[in-house]
Tab-separated table of C-alpha atoms in Angstrom:
chain	number	residue	atom	x	y	z
A	1	UNK	CA	-0.015	-59.140	-25.646
A	2	UNK	CA	-1.237	-55.770	-26.849
A	3	UNK	CA	-0.773	-53.149	-24.155
A	4	UNK	CA	-3.950	-52.468	-22.084
A	5	UNK	CA	-3.478	-48.711	-21.772
A	6	UNK	CA	-7.057	-47.602	-21.086
A	7	UNK	CA	-10.674	-48.516	-21.686
A	8	UNK	CA	-10.778	-47.110	-25.235
A	9	UNK	CA	-7.520	-48.746	-26.421
A	10	UNK	CA	-7.511	-52.148	-28.092
A	11	UNK	CA	-10.614	-53.271	-29.955
A	12	UNK	CA	-14.387	-53.271	-29.476
A	13	UNK	CA	-17.324	-55.191	-30.908
A	14	UNK	CA	-16.284	-57.409	-33.792
A	15	UNK	CA	-14.857	-60.762	-34.877
A	16	UNK	CA	-11.565	-62.018	-33.435
A	17	UNK	CA	-9.861	-64.837	-35.354
A	18	UNK	CA	-6.781	-66.731	-34.144
A	19	UNK	CA	-5.191	-69.777	-35.791
A	20	UNK	CA	-3.121	-71.596	-33.188
A	21	UNK	CA	-1.998	-74.913	-31.757
A	22	UNK	CA	-2.230	-75.543	-28.021
A	23	UNK	CA	-0.289	-78.489	-26.608
A	24	UNK	CA	-1.592	-79.159	-23.115
A	25	UNK	CA	-0.446	-82.669	-22.073
A	26	UNK	CA	-3.645	-82.786	-20.042
A	27	UNK	CA	-2.756	-79.665	-18.054
A	28	UNK	CA	-3.975	-76.053	-18.151
A	29	UNK	CA	-1.544	-73.209	-18.730
A	30	UNK	CA	-1.821	-71.997	-22.331
A	31	UNK	CA	-4.607	-69.682	-23.460
A	32	UNK	CA	-5.743	-67.156	-26.078
A	33	UNK	CA	-7.041	-64.173	-24.128
A	34	UNK	CA	-8.927	-60.970	-24.930
A	35	UNK	CA	-7.872	-58.905	-21.913
A	36	UNK	CA	-9.777	-55.836	-20.592
A	37	UNK	CA	-8.182	-52.700	-22.079
A	38	UNK	CA	-8.402	-50.911	-18.700
A	39	UNK	CA	-6.280	-53.747	-17.174
A	40	UNK	CA	-8.854	-54.270	-14.386
A	41	UNK	CA	-9.576	-57.825	-13.208
A	42	UNK	CA	-12.060	-59.260	-12.414
A	43	UNK	CA	-13.636	-57.558	-15.391
A	44	UNK	CA	-14.511	-58.051	-19.030
A	45	UNK	CA	-11.988	-60.765	-19.911
A	46	UNK	CA	-12.996	-62.941	-22.895
A	47	UNK	CA	-11.042	-66.191	-23.329
A	48	UNK	CA	-11.003	-67.624	-26.859
A	49	UNK	CA	-9.343	-70.930	-25.946
A	50	UNK	CA	-7.893	-72.516	-22.815
A	51	UNK	CA	-7.466	-76.073	-21.512
A	52	UNK	CA	-9.607	-77.782	-18.871
A	53	UNK	CA	-8.014	-78.601	-15.521
A	54	UNK	CA	-9.516	-82.118	-15.325
A	55	UNK	CA	-6.778	-83.849	-17.383
A	56	UNK	CA	-9.017	-84.292	-20.442
A	57	UNK	CA	-7.141	-81.689	-22.566
A	58	UNK	CA	-10.549	-80.326	-23.688
A	59	UNK	CA	-10.528	-76.734	-24.933
A	60	UNK	CA	-13.113	-74.136	-24.015
A	61	UNK	CA	-13.886	-70.426	-24.107
A	62	UNK	CA	-14.961	-68.273	-21.160
A	63	UNK	CA	-16.780	-64.997	-20.564
A	64	UNK	CA	-15.698	-63.255	-17.336
A	65	UNK	CA	-17.309	-60.356	-15.474
A	66	UNK	CA	-16.976	-58.558	-12.161
A	67	UNK	CA	-19.614	-59.709	-9.669
A	68	UNK	CA	-21.454	-57.337	-7.335
A	69	UNK	CA	-19.178	-58.391	-4.458
A	70	UNK	CA	-16.048	-57.715	-6.535
A	71	UNK	CA	-15.353	-61.405	-7.241
A	72	UNK	CA	-14.833	-63.147	-10.565
A	73	UNK	CA	-17.963	-64.344	-12.350
A	74	UNK	CA	-17.664	-66.526	-15.444
A	75	UNK	CA	-19.460	-68.825	-17.897
A	76	UNK	CA	-17.559	-71.355	-19.995
A	77	UNK	CA	-18.369	-73.023	-23.329
A	78	UNK	CA	-16.567	-76.315	-24.072
A	79	UNK	CA	-15.409	-77.065	-27.607
A	80	UNK	CA	-16.481	-80.707	-27.776
A	81	UNK	CA	-15.681	-82.889	-30.765
A	82	UNK	CA	-12.332	-81.357	-31.753
A	83	UNK	CA	-8.790	-82.655	-31.365
A	84	UNK	CA	-7.356	-80.476	-28.563
A	85	UNK	CA	-3.743	-80.873	-29.749
A	86	UNK	CA	-4.239	-79.974	-33.424
A	87	UNK	CA	-4.016	-76.639	-35.226
A	88	UNK	CA	-7.407	-74.875	-35.141
A	89	UNK	CA	-8.895	-71.565	-36.180
A	90	UNK	CA	-10.718	-70.101	-33.198
A	91	UNK	CA	-13.296	-67.352	-33.814
A	92	UNK	CA	-14.940	-65.204	-31.145
A	93	UNK	CA	-17.600	-62.673	-32.156
A	94	UNK	CA	-18.393	-59.962	-29.625
A	95	UNK	CA	-21.677	-58.097	-30.215
A	96	UNK	CA	-24.097	-56.209	-27.918
A	97	UNK	CA	-25.411	-58.744	-25.421
A	98	UNK	CA	-23.752	-61.752	-27.073
A	99	UNK	CA	-20.412	-63.554	-27.344
A	100	UNK	CA	-20.328	-66.406	-29.904
A	101	UNK	CA	-17.681	-69.093	-30.429
A	102	UNK	CA	-16.721	-71.260	-33.399
A	103	UNK	CA	-13.806	-73.588	-34.140
A	104	UNK	CA	-12.794	-74.385	-37.726
A	105	UNK	CA	-16.120	-72.957	-38.918
A	106	UNK	CA	-18.225	-75.106	-36.529
A	107	UNK	CA	-20.568	-73.233	-34.193
A	108	UNK	CA	-19.691	-73.937	-30.545
A	109	UNK	CA	-22.410	-71.873	-28.877
A	110	UNK	CA	-23.027	-68.416	-27.462
A	111	UNK	CA	-23.252	-66.596	-24.131
A	112	UNK	CA	-25.997	-63.961	-23.870
A	113	UNK	CA	-25.918	-62.862	-20.236
A	114	UNK	CA	-23.581	-60.494	-18.370
A	115	UNK	CA	-21.887	-59.422	-21.614
A	116	UNK	CA	-20.082	-56.111	-21.178
A	117	UNK	CA	-20.229	-53.260	-23.688
A	118	UNK	CA	-17.257	-51.951	-25.671
A	119	UNK	CA	-15.787	-48.487	-25.126
A	120	UNK	CA	-17.870	-46.864	-27.877
A	121	UNK	CA	-21.006	-47.950	-26.016
A	122	UNK	CA	-19.929	-46.960	-22.502
A	123	UNK	CA	-17.936	-50.053	-21.591
A	124	UNK	CA	-14.362	-51.319	-21.975
A	125	UNK	CA	-12.503	-52.586	-25.047
A	126	UNK	CA	-10.241	-55.667	-25.074
A	127	UNK	CA	-6.654	-56.317	-26.139
A	128	UNK	CA	-5.491	-59.492	-27.886
A	129	UNK	CA	-2.972	-61.725	-26.168
A	130	UNK	CA	-1.654	-65.241	-25.701
A	131	UNK	CA	-0.101	-66.702	-22.579
A	132	UNK	CA	1.592	-69.844	-21.345
A	133	UNK	CA	2.261	-70.134	-17.602
A	134	UNK	CA	3.034	-73.857	-17.391
A	135	UNK	CA	6.369	-75.410	-18.473
A	136	UNK	CA	4.501	-78.582	-19.522
A	137	UNK	CA	2.260	-76.777	-22.033
A	138	UNK	CA	2.841	-74.648	-25.122
A	139	UNK	CA	1.002	-72.448	-27.605
A	140	UNK	CA	1.956	-71.543	-31.183
A	141	UNK	CA	0.186	-68.698	-33.035
A	142	UNK	CA	-0.019	-68.787	-36.844
A	143	UNK	CA	-2.418	-65.925	-37.577
A	144	UNK	CA	-4.306	-63.256	-35.610
A	145	UNK	CA	-6.912	-60.853	-37.008
A	146	UNK	CA	-9.738	-58.560	-35.917
A	147	UNK	CA	-12.702	-57.289	-37.943
A	148	UNK	CA	-14.983	-54.666	-36.376
A	149	UNK	CA	-18.752	-55.032	-36.628
A	150	UNK	CA	-20.197	-53.320	-39.684
A	151	UNK	CA	-23.310	-52.386	-37.723
A	152	UNK	CA	-24.420	-52.798	-34.122
A	153	UNK	CA	-27.876	-54.348	-33.658
A	154	UNK	CA	-29.838	-53.725	-30.490
A	155	UNK	CA	-29.683	-56.540	-27.914
A	156	UNK	CA	-32.779	-58.794	-27.814
A	157	UNK	CA	-35.341	-58.112	-25.064
A	158	UNK	CA	-35.268	-60.282	-21.950
A	159	UNK	CA	-38.393	-62.460	-21.662
A	160	UNK	CA	-40.370	-62.272	-18.399
A	161	UNK	CA	-40.042	-65.210	-15.956
A	162	UNK	CA	-42.466	-68.072	-16.452
A	163	UNK	CA	-44.851	-69.126	-13.687
A	164	UNK	CA	-44.798	-72.837	-14.371
A	165	UNK	CA	-42.776	-75.315	-12.345
A	166	UNK	CA	-40.283	-77.968	-13.483
A	167	UNK	CA	-39.838	-81.120	-11.422
A	168	UNK	CA	-36.997	-83.643	-11.743
A	169	UNK	CA	-37.153	-86.905	-13.656
A	170	UNK	CA	-36.412	-90.296	-12.118
A	171	UNK	CA	-32.662	-89.662	-12.154
A	172	UNK	CA	-33.005	-86.453	-10.151
A	173	UNK	CA	-32.203	-84.258	-13.179
A	174	UNK	CA	-34.306	-81.285	-14.291
A	175	UNK	CA	-33.840	-79.654	-17.675
A	176	UNK	CA	-34.889	-76.176	-18.691
A	177	UNK	CA	-36.890	-75.097	-21.737
A	178	UNK	CA	-36.345	-72.173	-24.078
A	179	UNK	CA	-38.229	-69.790	-21.770
A	180	UNK	CA	-37.841	-68.703	-18.170
A	181	UNK	CA	-38.342	-71.617	-15.794
A	182	UNK	CA	-39.040	-72.221	-12.130
A	183	UNK	CA	-37.282	-75.313	-10.794
A	184	UNK	CA	-39.028	-76.800	-7.762
A	185	UNK	CA	-36.497	-78.222	-5.315
A	186	UNK	CA	-37.481	-81.561	-3.776
A	187	UNK	CA	-35.571	-84.367	-2.125
A	188	UNK	CA	-34.997	-85.970	-5.550
A	189	UNK	CA	-33.452	-82.908	-7.192
A	190	UNK	CA	-29.681	-83.378	-7.529
A	191	UNK	CA	-28.782	-81.795	-10.885
A	192	UNK	CA	-30.205	-79.023	-13.066
A	193	UNK	CA	-29.095	-78.847	-16.691
A	194	UNK	CA	-29.677	-75.609	-18.543
A	195	UNK	CA	-30.069	-73.304	-15.523
A	196	UNK	CA	-29.788	-69.691	-16.655
A	197	UNK	CA	-29.539	-67.300	-13.672
A	198	UNK	CA	-30.648	-64.419	-15.894
A	199	UNK	CA	-34.114	-65.920	-16.311
A	200	UNK	CA	-34.555	-69.020	-14.117
A	201	UNK	CA	-35.334	-69.323	-10.421
A	202	UNK	CA	-34.838	-72.174	-7.964
A	203	UNK	CA	-37.827	-72.699	-5.692
A	204	UNK	CA	-36.482	-73.905	-2.330
A	205	UNK	CA	-38.515	-75.154	0.662
A	206	UNK	CA	-36.837	-72.711	3.070
A	207	UNK	CA	-36.331	-68.981	3.489
A	208	UNK	CA	-34.036	-67.937	0.584
A	209	UNK	CA	-31.868	-65.903	2.969
A	210	UNK	CA	-30.626	-69.193	4.498
A	211	UNK	CA	-29.520	-70.636	1.141
A	212	UNK	CA	-25.768	-70.931	0.481
A	213	UNK	CA	-24.291	-71.006	-3.026
A	214	UNK	CA	-20.689	-71.674	-4.024
A	215	UNK	CA	-18.783	-72.597	-7.175
A	216	UNK	CA	-18.287	-76.340	-7.583
A	217	UNK	CA	-17.319	-79.023	-10.109
A	218	UNK	CA	-19.714	-81.784	-11.158
A	219	UNK	CA	-18.460	-85.148	-12.397
A	220	UNK	CA	-21.736	-87.109	-12.112
A	221	UNK	CA	-23.615	-85.659	-15.086
A	222	UNK	CA	-24.132	-88.069	-18.017
A	223	UNK	CA	-23.256	-85.137	-20.301
A	224	UNK	CA	-19.752	-84.968	-18.831
A	225	UNK	CA	-17.999	-82.939	-16.146
A	226	UNK	CA	-18.699	-79.214	-15.925
A	227	UNK	CA	-18.448	-76.149	-13.715
A	228	UNK	CA	-21.474	-74.712	-11.976
A	229	UNK	CA	-22.914	-73.706	-8.623
A	230	UNK	CA	-23.709	-75.923	-5.655
A	231	UNK	CA	-26.769	-74.582	-3.813
A	232	UNK	CA	-27.378	-75.909	-0.297
A	233	UNK	CA	-30.109	-75.400	2.243
A	234	UNK	CA	-31.252	-77.176	5.402
A	235	UNK	CA	-32.274	-80.628	4.207
A	236	UNK	CA	-31.069	-80.564	0.604
A	237	UNK	CA	-28.835	-79.305	-2.163
A	238	UNK	CA	-28.788	-79.018	-5.950
A	239	UNK	CA	-26.040	-78.594	-8.549
A	240	UNK	CA	-26.751	-75.956	-11.210
A	241	UNK	CA	-24.827	-77.007	-14.309
A	242	UNK	CA	-23.171	-73.865	-15.778
A	243	UNK	CA	-25.141	-71.758	-13.270
A	244	UNK	CA	-22.078	-69.742	-12.299
A	245	UNK	CA	-23.989	-66.485	-11.723
A	246	UNK	CA	-26.574	-67.857	-9.286
A	247	UNK	CA	-27.447	-65.359	-6.550
A	248	UNK	CA	-29.655	-66.706	-3.715
A	249	UNK	CA	-31.140	-63.243	-3.193
A	250	UNK	CA	-32.301	-63.069	-6.812
A	251	UNK	CA	-32.626	-66.647	-8.037
A	252	UNK	CA	-34.181	-68.474	-5.065
A	253	UNK	CA	-37.836	-68.254	-4.014
A	254	UNK	CA	-39.928	-69.994	-1.369
A	255	UNK	CA	-41.764	-72.996	-2.855
A	256	UNK	CA	-44.094	-74.086	-0.067
A	257	UNK	CA	-44.704	-77.407	-1.844
A	258	UNK	CA	-41.611	-79.400	-0.914
A	259	UNK	CA	-41.467	-81.740	2.108
A	260	UNK	CA	-40.075	-80.304	5.350
A	261	UNK	CA	-36.280	-80.424	5.539
A	262	UNK	CA	-34.553	-83.214	7.414
A	263	UNK	CA	-32.687	-82.302	10.606
A	264	UNK	CA	-29.101	-81.234	10.039
A	265	UNK	CA	-26.448	-82.893	12.227
A	266	UNK	CA	-24.319	-80.601	14.357
A	267	UNK	CA	-20.783	-79.896	13.096
A	268	UNK	CA	-18.124	-82.295	14.319
A	269	UNK	CA	-16.181	-80.807	17.237
A	270	UNK	CA	-12.900	-82.519	16.384
A	271	UNK	CA	-9.910	-80.750	14.898
A	272	UNK	CA	-7.713	-81.986	12.072
A	273	UNK	CA	-3.972	-81.388	12.072
A	274	UNK	CA	-1.552	-81.903	9.178
A	275	UNK	CA	0.448	-85.038	8.543
A	276	UNK	CA	4.235	-85.064	8.137
A	277	UNK	CA	4.007	-83.677	4.592
A	278	UNK	CA	2.010	-80.645	5.723
A	279	UNK	CA	-1.204	-81.963	4.156
A	280	UNK	CA	-4.541	-82.161	6.004
A	281	UNK	CA	-7.468	-84.207	4.694
A	282	UNK	CA	-11.111	-83.960	5.681
A	283	UNK	CA	-13.633	-86.629	6.596
A	284	UNK	CA	-17.268	-86.997	5.592
A	285	UNK	CA	-18.475	-84.720	8.387
A	286	UNK	CA	-17.906	-81.087	9.249
A	287	UNK	CA	-14.265	-80.540	10.165
A	288	UNK	CA	-12.211	-77.836	11.801
A	289	UNK	CA	-8.731	-77.612	10.274
A	290	UNK	CA	-6.285	-76.378	12.906
A	291	UNK	CA	-3.462	-74.274	11.529
A	292	UNK	CA	-0.194	-72.967	12.907
A	293	UNK	CA	2.284	-70.699	11.083
A	294	UNK	CA	3.578	-72.707	8.103
A	295	UNK	CA	2.315	-75.989	9.610
A	296	UNK	CA	-0.462	-76.501	7.056
A	297	UNK	CA	0.579	-75.983	3.448
A	298	UNK	CA	-2.186	-77.944	1.668
A	299	UNK	CA	-5.715	-79.025	2.593
A	300	UNK	CA	-7.468	-81.667	0.492
A	301	UNK	CA	-11.195	-82.130	0.868
A	302	UNK	CA	-12.039	-78.679	2.242
A	303	UNK	CA	-15.784	-78.143	1.775
A	304	UNK	CA	-16.788	-74.504	2.165
A	305	UNK	CA	-20.357	-75.542	3.026
A	306	UNK	CA	-19.343	-77.399	6.195
A	307	UNK	CA	-15.629	-77.047	7.036
A	308	UNK	CA	-13.866	-74.301	8.983
A	309	UNK	CA	-10.256	-73.116	8.928
A	310	UNK	CA	-8.846	-72.180	12.343
A	311	UNK	CA	-6.290	-69.396	12.027
A	312	UNK	CA	-3.365	-69.097	14.464
A	313	UNK	CA	-4.156	-67.552	17.872
A	314	UNK	CA	-4.287	-63.788	17.685
A	315	UNK	CA	-4.990	-63.636	13.921
A	316	UNK	CA	-8.435	-62.197	13.251
A	317	UNK	CA	-10.391	-63.674	10.339
A	318	UNK	CA	-10.849	-60.156	8.971
A	319	UNK	CA	-7.056	-59.824	8.651
A	320	UNK	CA	-6.642	-62.910	6.447
A	321	UNK	CA	-6.408	-62.587	2.660
A	322	UNK	CA	-8.417	-64.968	0.465
A	323	UNK	CA	-7.600	-65.231	-3.230
A	324	UNK	CA	-7.809	-67.737	-6.080
A	325	UNK	CA	-4.566	-69.613	-6.708
A	326	UNK	CA	-3.043	-72.567	-8.554
A	327	UNK	CA	-1.187	-75.389	-6.805
A	328	UNK	CA	1.312	-77.677	-8.518
A	329	UNK	CA	2.936	-79.226	-5.440
A	330	UNK	CA	0.181	-81.691	-4.513
A	331	UNK	CA	1.006	-85.390	-5.045
A	332	UNK	CA	-2.477	-85.719	-6.600
A	333	UNK	CA	-1.550	-83.276	-9.368
A	334	UNK	CA	-2.103	-79.600	-10.083
A	335	UNK	CA	-5.432	-77.993	-9.154
A	336	UNK	CA	-7.170	-74.667	-8.738
A	337	UNK	CA	-8.274	-73.535	-5.314
A	338	UNK	CA	-8.093	-70.749	-2.765
A	339	UNK	CA	-5.021	-69.477	-0.933
A	340	UNK	CA	-5.594	-68.137	2.606
A	341	UNK	CA	-2.709	-65.952	3.786
A	342	UNK	CA	-2.078	-64.339	7.151
A	343	UNK	CA	0.955	-62.811	8.835
A	344	UNK	CA	3.835	-65.242	8.318
A	345	UNK	CA	1.840	-68.240	7.077
A	346	UNK	CA	-0.650	-69.446	4.479
A	347	UNK	CA	-2.649	-72.515	3.510
A	348	UNK	CA	-3.837	-73.705	0.091
A	349	UNK	CA	-7.365	-75.169	-0.021
A	350	UNK	CA	-7.474	-77.576	-2.962
A	351	UNK	CA	-10.761	-77.085	-4.860
A	352	UNK	CA	-11.848	-74.721	-2.027
A	353	UNK	CA	-13.982	-72.360	-4.117
A	354	UNK	CA	-16.539	-70.067	-2.491
A	355	UNK	CA	-14.518	-69.437	0.651
A	356	UNK	CA	-15.212	-66.241	2.563
A	357	UNK	CA	-14.585	-64.901	6.076
A	358	UNK	CA	-17.497	-66.953	7.441
A	359	UNK	CA	-15.396	-70.110	6.946
A	360	UNK	CA	-12.525	-68.708	9.056
A	361	UNK	CA	-12.257	-68.733	12.864
A	362	UNK	CA	-9.482	-67.475	15.148
A	363	UNK	CA	-7.495	-69.473	17.663
């Protein structure tokens, strides 16, 4: 990797071209990365190619940014229709307000929101690198090049939000149009395709301040599995396909037209303790996972919208560290999730995205 020695080192707006072969064996680990030149993460990382964690070996590119709360925001673009284990020429073009992807000359799409500026325009450059952090995967580079933009066009203006409403079809799926849309949440709304947090809003039947949003993974879509945001409120929820930047304070409004929410059952009072392997598994209801130092090493089925993690007696939730991590020890296979660490112990929450101090209790 080129050394990230400061915001103006590396390269700015332009076209990045890498010819490479990624062998994944269905696992993530190898990637072509444009790393922030100031070496600050979360930040303006641009991934040219990496492998999905769902065992499909599909390749995709990702735009990362630093969220307002300091967390990692991202939007991914899958490279469908290509052989993931063959040699390909990956091209990423970074311009003001836009990152575009192509593979072997075929357009794979663009991202036009939350795109950082390069150093010459008040932002941070990137450095070119490749990584492989999994012994079961590999990456071979054949050619790497960078061509700066000849000229820098002004970013396109953002259209104003539309006032019209979109309701779901019979399958519970709503799809956006080319303009700004308002999605009306009803009891039938389960999936939104094409939700763009930069222009779209989700009209919920409750006060938006009570809405919870957390990163999730959707396998039910007929278009295939994808990342997004799960949005929950009293009486309902919706999955925003690719809506990884959804902010309830900005993207949710009161609808006033949806039916009143159904009563929400009280959380289950029972506690769950680990089995002999140190693994705890949740049930369909709200669970409290009891932890002791080093007693729980892995939790499967932790749902940040309803489950709680009980820290050891005397450990305050504010003293625990929460950070994204990767687990390879699970008998179900490797997976992303969240590591919660305290004092002399820690627990890995498999698929536990969106965890914050509100999901932790003491004693």
